[in-house]
Amino acid sequence: MITETAPMTQIDPDLLKESFIKASLHLERNHKILNNLNVFPVPDGDTGSNMSSSLKAAVSGLEKANPLTLPDIARIFCEELNRNSRGNSGFILARFFAGFFDASAENDAISMKDLREGFSQGSFLVNTSLFSPTEGTMITIIAAMTEYMSSVDVADVRELFSGALECARTALENTPNDLPVLARAGVIDSGALGFIVLFDGFLSALTGTEPQVEIEADYRFPPQTGDDTDGGDDVSFRFCTELLVRLDKEIPGGDLREYLKARGNSIALVAEDDLLKLHIHTNNPGELEEYLSAYGEIEKTKIEDMQDQVNLFNKKADATDNAVLVCIPGDGFAEIFQNLGAEYSISYDEKLPSAHELCEKVGEIDNDHIIIITNNKNIIPAAIMARDECDKAVSILPTENVSRGIAGMYGFSENDTIAENAQNMHDCLEFVKSFSVFESSMNTRFGDEDISKGDFFSIADGKILSVAKTRSKVILESFAKYDLTGMGNISLFKGKKFDDSCLAEVKEYLHQINDTLEIEELYGGQNREELIVSLE
């Protein structure tokens, strides 16, 4: 509780810059903890590193330019954050602050009203920008802070942030209930914690205090055991729906939120005078239109089927001057994709490519239309941002792994139109199955499985297939999960650290089951996965 006589009613430009600096330092101080809170014990340098490097670049831009006004701070901060955002977490930060500053960028300082509207605008833009927003992640924390800010009447900025962060930590504790895979891993969502850490640092500049370093053990708990009922990334609500309503009568706020929660998720609301902007994932967009039309005129409607990934392709359906830019997890994949017709590649390791780096690579290609194959779900947001910023026409094949990227290339032809490539490449994704083998970097437990440091384990579609002390046992047990009698080809993409002495035993096992199988060993050169296996 703030006890000073004079309340802090606004954040001036100098204090805002100081707050961002403290936020960046606090995020950097805790980024390893965020990295360690992975669902699986793989050292991927993911969430914490991506959030920290994204914010640090934006803050460095402020320190270098030293802008004196709020409009200049907003412009430089958002430009640098957009250019340097990495992964889902960096993308969400970029979208959030772009929306946040829409409410105040032309003002002399950020007022209490600006803060409330900024969080609402930021939450809305995050939900409308993500390809598939997921509850139990950073968007849940943003929504919790937004709802708190809009529901309380306090006169001090510090008190508003303090209460919002307390509400955010309550929501953080519930993320494993929103996202079952977290419950089985025994962790909270690291991106959600990262957003809280950022604003803990931000608030420390307002209060003149030092925030405490987080303790990793505080965010671990006994994993949930039993059958894995987590549906992974399955779409429970099919239609991404955005409505703009010109209101002519008031909607009871509580009634509207309860109505929407019963009919969808990923809900974001922005009220501006008599305009209501709504984003929601639902199965019945028509029902929402009918409900809201009773309170005013619906001026704009946007409904997208989230099961249709082809909509990430450019609409210039008659263009044929196509080239493919593929994101690869190891240098060996460059030649593999070149042989399939993808001449251009950008390699990534723990550090995922930013939107700016993708734009630069696109700019080096002479073709008018570029298809980006992501091969990692955490690169999809940066690819979407690059598509929106590049001068050239860019389409995206949002593959979650390199096996699906290779399968997609079977449908590509440089002589086909964009529309034809979109459909053909998308159709080919269904013909491949894949699993990956890792070496555990720590002692942990996932559901019923104890995993020790140095153990080998395999993952397919976000679920563990096998855990064992040897590579060969994990690989054999993983293959046993599939019906190999109907398979024709198996590709083994070897990582930098993979010891292939076990493959003779693996091949013998496979040919005993299906002697017509074609088995191909290829060097991928990836760091994270010991082995990537593609089954067709």
PDB file of C-alpha atoms in Angstrom, residues 293-463:
ATOM      1  CA  SER A 293     -26.505  -6.258 -32.340  1.00  0.00           C
ATOM      2  CA  ALA A 294     -29.143  -5.716 -29.644  1.00  0.00           C
ATOM      3  CA  TYR A 295     -26.875  -3.034 -28.150  1.00  0.00           C
ATOM      4  CA  GLY A 296     -25.819  -1.233 -31.314  1.00  0.00           C
ATOM      5  CA  GLU A 297     -24.671  -1.474 -34.914  1.00  0.00           C
ATOM      6  CA  ILE A 298     -21.939  -3.947 -35.857  1.00  0.00           C
ATOM      7  CA  GLU A 299     -19.643  -1.912 -38.104  1.00  0.00           C
ATOM      8  CA  LYS A 300     -16.947  -4.495 -38.784  1.00  0.00           C
ATOM      9  CA  THR A 301     -16.740  -8.276 -38.628  1.00  0.00           C
ATOM     10  CA  LYS A 302     -13.695 -10.487 -39.129  1.00  0.00           C
ATOM     11  CA  ILE A 303     -14.043 -14.253 -38.736  1.00  0.00           C
ATOM     12  CA  GLU A 304     -11.186 -16.661 -39.488  1.00  0.00           C
ATOM     13  CA  ASP A 305     -11.155 -20.447 -39.310  1.00  0.00           C
ATOM     14  CA  MET A 306      -8.118 -21.295 -37.147  1.00  0.00           C
ATOM     15  CA  GLN A 307      -7.972 -24.781 -38.636  1.00  0.00           C
ATOM     16  CA  ASP A 308      -7.158 -23.256 -42.026  1.00  0.00           C
ATOM     17  CA  GLN A 309      -3.419 -22.558 -42.099  1.00  0.00           C
ATOM     18  CA  VAL A 310      -3.532 -21.687 -45.795  1.00  0.00           C
ATOM     19  CA  ASN A 311      -4.740 -18.203 -44.809  1.00  0.00           C
ATOM     20  CA  LEU A 312      -1.128 -17.308 -43.962  1.00  0.00           C
ATOM     21  CA  PHE A 313      -0.393 -17.306 -47.694  1.00  0.00           C
ATOM     22  CA  ASN A 314      -0.433 -14.063 -49.669  1.00  0.00           C
ATOM     23  CA  LYS A 315      -3.616 -13.373 -51.583  1.00  0.00           C
ATOM     24  CA  LYS A 316      -1.891 -12.693 -54.942  1.00  0.00           C
ATOM     25  CA  ALA A 317      -3.021 -16.078 -56.139  1.00  0.00           C
ATOM     26  CA  ASP A 318      -1.884 -15.682 -59.771  1.00  0.00           C
ATOM     27  CA  ALA A 319       1.774 -14.881 -59.022  1.00  0.00           C
ATOM     28  CA  THR A 320       4.349 -17.500 -60.061  1.00  0.00           C
ATOM     29  CA  ASP A 321       7.688 -15.815 -59.218  1.00  0.00           C
ATOM     30  CA  ASN A 322       8.133 -17.820 -56.004  1.00  0.00           C
ATOM     31  CA  ALA A 323      11.124 -18.675 -53.832  1.00  0.00           C
ATOM     32  CA  VAL A 324      11.367 -20.440 -50.478  1.00  0.00           C
ATOM     33  CA  LEU A 325      13.215 -19.228 -47.385  1.00  0.00           C
ATOM     34  CA  VAL A 326      13.486 -22.008 -44.828  1.00  0.00           C
ATOM     35  CA  CYS A 327      14.446 -21.728 -41.152  1.00  0.00           C
ATOM     36  CA  ILE A 328      16.814 -24.575 -40.272  1.00  0.00           C
ATOM     37  CA  PRO A 329      18.003 -25.836 -36.842  1.00  0.00           C
ATOM     38  CA  GLY A 330      21.369 -27.042 -38.172  1.00  0.00           C
ATOM     39  CA  ASP A 331      23.689 -26.359 -41.092  1.00  0.00           C
ATOM     40  CA  GLY A 332      23.198 -29.820 -42.581  1.00  0.00           C
ATOM     41  CA  PHE A 333      19.585 -29.026 -43.435  1.00  0.00           C
ATOM     42  CA  ALA A 334      20.613 -26.306 -45.907  1.00  0.00           C
ATOM     43  CA  GLU A 335      21.661 -28.869 -48.521  1.00  0.00           C
ATOM     44  CA  ILE A 336      18.691 -31.114 -47.728  1.00  0.00           C
ATOM     45  CA  PHE A 337      16.239 -28.305 -48.448  1.00  0.00           C
ATOM     46  CA  GLN A 338      18.205 -27.072 -51.472  1.00  0.00           C
ATOM     47  CA  ASN A 339      17.798 -30.501 -53.046  1.00  0.00           C
ATOM     48  CA  LEU A 340      14.043 -30.077 -52.615  1.00  0.00           C
ATOM     49  CA  GLY A 341      13.969 -26.626 -54.241  1.00  0.00           C
ATOM     50  CA  ALA A 342      14.431 -24.300 -51.256  1.00  0.00           C
ATOM     51  CA  GLU A 343      17.457 -22.247 -52.280  1.00  0.00           C
ATOM     52  CA  TYR A 344      17.574 -19.917 -49.286  1.00  0.00           C
ATOM     53  CA  SER A 345      17.891 -20.674 -45.590  1.00  0.00           C
ATOM     54  CA  ILE A 346      18.466 -18.946 -42.281  1.00  0.00           C
ATOM     55  CA  SER A 347      20.031 -21.026 -39.528  1.00  0.00           C
ATOM     56  CA  TYR A 348      19.049 -20.799 -35.879  1.00  0.00           C
ATOM     57  CA  ASP A 349      20.237 -22.398 -32.681  1.00  0.00           C
ATOM     58  CA  GLU A 350      19.238 -21.311 -29.177  1.00  0.00           C
ATOM     59  CA  LYS A 351      18.782 -17.776 -30.515  1.00  0.00           C
ATOM     60  CA  LEU A 352      15.752 -17.728 -32.783  1.00  0.00           C
ATOM     61  CA  PRO A 353      15.691 -15.366 -35.783  1.00  0.00           C
ATOM     62  CA  SER A 354      14.044 -11.999 -35.194  1.00  0.00           C
ATOM     63  CA  ALA A 355      11.526 -10.389 -37.527  1.00  0.00           C
ATOM     64  CA  HIS A 356      14.219  -7.933 -38.630  1.00  0.00           C
ATOM     65  CA  GLU A 357      16.653 -10.732 -39.496  1.00  0.00           C
ATOM     66  CA  LEU A 358      13.962 -12.511 -41.517  1.00  0.00           C
ATOM     67  CA  CYS A 359      13.173  -9.239 -43.330  1.00  0.00           C
ATOM     68  CA  GLU A 360      16.844  -8.719 -44.147  1.00  0.00           C
ATOM     69  CA  LYS A 361      17.092 -12.237 -45.548  1.00  0.00           C
ATOM     70  CA  VAL A 362      13.936 -11.740 -47.619  1.00  0.00           C
ATOM     71  CA  GLY A 363      15.445  -8.526 -48.989  1.00  0.00           C
ATOM     72  CA  GLU A 364      18.457 -10.454 -50.313  1.00  0.00           C
ATOM     73  CA  ILE A 365      16.228 -12.651 -52.498  1.00  0.00           C
ATOM     74  CA  ASP A 366      15.449 -11.452 -56.038  1.00  0.00           C
ATOM     75  CA  ASN A 367      12.049 -13.129 -56.369  1.00  0.00           C
ATOM     76  CA  ASP A 368       8.888 -11.069 -55.900  1.00  0.00           C
ATOM     77  CA  HIS A 369       7.182 -13.541 -53.612  1.00  0.00           C
ATOM     78  CA  ILE A 370       8.845 -15.426 -50.749  1.00  0.00           C
ATOM     79  CA  ILE A 371       7.437 -18.389 -48.842  1.00  0.00           C
ATOM     80  CA  ILE A 372       8.893 -18.687 -45.323  1.00  0.00           C
ATOM     81  CA  ILE A 373       8.890 -22.198 -43.845  1.00  0.00           C
ATOM     82  CA  THR A 374       9.280 -21.763 -40.078  1.00  0.00           C
ATOM     83  CA  ASN A 375      10.099 -25.329 -38.878  1.00  0.00           C
ATOM     84  CA  ASN A 376       9.602 -24.170 -35.285  1.00  0.00           C
ATOM     85  CA  LYS A 377       6.356 -22.958 -33.732  1.00  0.00           C
ATOM     86  CA  ASN A 378       8.238 -20.241 -31.836  1.00  0.00           C
ATOM     87  CA  ILE A 379       9.429 -18.701 -35.116  1.00  0.00           C
ATOM     88  CA  ILE A 380       5.886 -18.325 -36.495  1.00  0.00           C
ATOM     89  CA  PRO A 381       5.246 -14.980 -34.690  1.00  0.00           C
ATOM     90  CA  ALA A 382       8.474 -13.431 -36.029  1.00  0.00           C
ATOM     91  CA  ALA A 383       7.572 -14.671 -39.506  1.00  0.00           C
ATOM     92  CA  ILE A 384       4.135 -13.050 -39.248  1.00  0.00           C
ATOM     93  CA  MET A 385       5.728  -9.769 -38.168  1.00  0.00           C
ATOM     94  CA  ALA A 386       8.271  -9.996 -40.998  1.00  0.00           C
ATOM     95  CA  ARG A 387       5.468 -10.619 -43.480  1.00  0.00           C
ATOM     96  CA  ASP A 388       3.750  -7.432 -42.324  1.00  0.00           C
ATOM     97  CA  GLU A 389       6.926  -5.318 -42.446  1.00  0.00           C
ATOM     98  CA  CYS A 390       8.686  -6.534 -45.607  1.00  0.00           C
ATOM     99  CA  ASP A 391       8.317  -4.662 -48.881  1.00  0.00           C
ATOM    100  CA  LYS A 392       7.936  -7.939 -50.774  1.00  0.00           C
ATOM    101  CA  ALA A 393       4.967 -10.276 -50.758  1.00  0.00           C
ATOM    102  CA  VAL A 394       5.596 -12.894 -48.072  1.00  0.00           C
ATOM    103  CA  SER A 395       3.663 -16.057 -47.281  1.00  0.00           C
ATOM    104  CA  ILE A 396       4.185 -18.425 -44.363  1.00  0.00           C
ATOM    105  CA  LEU A 397       4.019 -22.196 -44.099  1.00  0.00           C
ATOM    106  CA  PRO A 398       3.756 -22.451 -40.283  1.00  0.00           C
ATOM    107  CA  THR A 399       5.476 -25.792 -39.716  1.00  0.00           C
ATOM    108  CA  GLU A 400       6.238 -26.750 -36.111  1.00  0.00           C
ATOM    109  CA  ASN A 401       9.245 -28.952 -36.920  1.00  0.00           C
ATOM    110  CA  VAL A 402      11.727 -29.603 -39.690  1.00  0.00           C
ATOM    111  CA  SER A 403      10.156 -32.926 -40.723  1.00  0.00           C
ATOM    112  CA  ARG A 404       6.922 -31.166 -41.627  1.00  0.00           C
ATOM    113  CA  GLY A 405       8.911 -28.486 -43.431  1.00  0.00           C
ATOM    114  CA  ILE A 406      10.550 -31.132 -45.606  1.00  0.00           C
ATOM    115  CA  ALA A 407       7.157 -32.718 -46.266  1.00  0.00           C
ATOM    116  CA  GLY A 408       5.774 -29.323 -47.276  1.00  0.00           C
ATOM    117  CA  MET A 409       8.524 -28.916 -49.863  1.00  0.00           C
ATOM    118  CA  TYR A 410       7.242 -32.001 -51.685  1.00  0.00           C
ATOM    119  CA  GLY A 411       4.271 -29.853 -52.704  1.00  0.00           C
ATOM    120  CA  PHE A 412       6.287 -26.845 -53.893  1.00  0.00           C
ATOM    121  CA  SER A 413       6.882 -25.925 -57.520  1.00  0.00           C
ATOM    122  CA  GLU A 414       8.482 -22.675 -58.641  1.00  0.00           C
ATOM    123  CA  ASN A 415       6.209 -22.772 -61.701  1.00  0.00           C
ATOM    124  CA  ASP A 416       2.974 -22.988 -59.686  1.00  0.00           C
ATOM    125  CA  THR A 417       0.981 -19.991 -58.525  1.00  0.00           C
ATOM    126  CA  ILE A 418       0.981 -18.960 -54.889  1.00  0.00           C
ATOM    127  CA  ALA A 419      -2.513 -20.363 -54.435  1.00  0.00           C
ATOM    128  CA  GLU A 420      -1.464 -23.705 -55.913  1.00  0.00           C
ATOM    129  CA  ASN A 421       1.663 -23.882 -53.761  1.00  0.00           C
ATOM    130  CA  ALA A 422      -0.331 -22.935 -50.670  1.00  0.00           C
ATOM    131  CA  GLN A 423      -2.746 -25.799 -51.125  1.00  0.00           C
ATOM    132  CA  ASN A 424      -0.218 -28.377 -52.312  1.00  0.00           C
ATOM    133  CA  MET A 425       2.337 -27.641 -49.588  1.00  0.00           C
ATOM    134  CA  HIS A 426      -0.331 -27.653 -46.900  1.00  0.00           C
ATOM    135  CA  ASP A 427      -1.728 -30.973 -48.144  1.00  0.00           C
ATOM    136  CA  CYS A 428       1.710 -32.616 -47.975  1.00  0.00           C
ATOM    137  CA  LEU A 429       2.034 -31.880 -44.256  1.00  0.00           C
ATOM    138  CA  GLU A 430      -0.402 -34.682 -43.485  1.00  0.00           C
ATOM    139  CA  PHE A 431       1.870 -37.359 -44.958  1.00  0.00           C
ATOM    140  CA  VAL A 432       4.603 -37.264 -42.314  1.00  0.00           C
ATOM    141  CA  LYS A 433       4.975 -38.253 -38.675  1.00  0.00           C
ATOM    142  CA  SER A 434       7.951 -37.312 -36.559  1.00  0.00           C
ATOM    143  CA  PHE A 435       9.644 -37.714 -33.204  1.00  0.00           C
ATOM    144  CA  SER A 436      12.840 -36.291 -31.724  1.00  0.00           C
ATOM    145  CA  VAL A 437      15.398 -37.725 -29.303  1.00  0.00           C
ATOM    146  CA  PHE A 438      17.032 -35.565 -26.618  1.00  0.00           C
ATOM    147  CA  GLU A 439      19.499 -35.921 -23.779  1.00  0.00           C
ATOM    148  CA  SER A 440      18.119 -34.586 -20.497  1.00  0.00           C
ATOM    149  CA  SER A 441      19.922 -31.577 -19.044  1.00  0.00           C
ATOM    150  CA  MET A 442      18.547 -31.975 -15.504  1.00  0.00           C
ATOM    151  CA  ASN A 443      16.826 -34.260 -13.031  1.00  0.00           C
ATOM    152  CA  THR A 444      13.084 -33.833 -13.324  1.00  0.00           C
ATOM    153  CA  ARG A 445       9.748 -35.581 -13.495  1.00  0.00           C
ATOM    154  CA  PHE A 446       7.085 -35.305 -16.182  1.00  0.00           C
ATOM    155  CA  GLY A 447       3.775 -36.916 -15.258  1.00  0.00           C
ATOM    156  CA  ASP A 448       4.593 -40.516 -14.331  1.00  0.00           C
ATOM    157  CA  GLU A 449       8.093 -40.381 -15.840  1.00  0.00           C
ATOM    158  CA  ASP A 450      11.249 -39.790 -13.789  1.00  0.00           C
ATOM    159  CA  ILE A 451      13.945 -38.286 -16.006  1.00  0.00           C
ATOM    160  CA  SER A 452      17.515 -38.056 -14.714  1.00  0.00           C
ATOM    161  CA  LYS A 453      20.246 -35.827 -16.032  1.00  0.00           C
ATOM    162  CA  GLY A 454      21.953 -37.689 -18.866  1.00  0.00           C
ATOM    163  CA  ASP A 455      18.914 -39.854 -19.644  1.00  0.00           C
ATOM    164  CA  PHE A 456      17.625 -39.972 -23.199  1.00  0.00           C
ATOM    165  CA  PHE A 457      13.991 -39.306 -24.008  1.00  0.00           C
ATOM    166  CA  SER A 458      11.839 -38.825 -27.081  1.00  0.00           C
ATOM    167  CA  ILE A 459       9.002 -36.403 -27.796  1.00  0.00           C
ATOM    168  CA  ALA A 460       6.265 -36.408 -30.427  1.00  0.00           C
ATOM    169  CA  ASP A 461       3.497 -33.796 -30.642  1.00  0.00           C
ATOM    170  CA  GLY A 462       4.413 -32.399 -27.242  1.00  0.00           C
ATOM    171  CA  LYS A 463       4.241 -35.760 -25.462  1.00  0.00           C
TER     172      LYS A 463
END
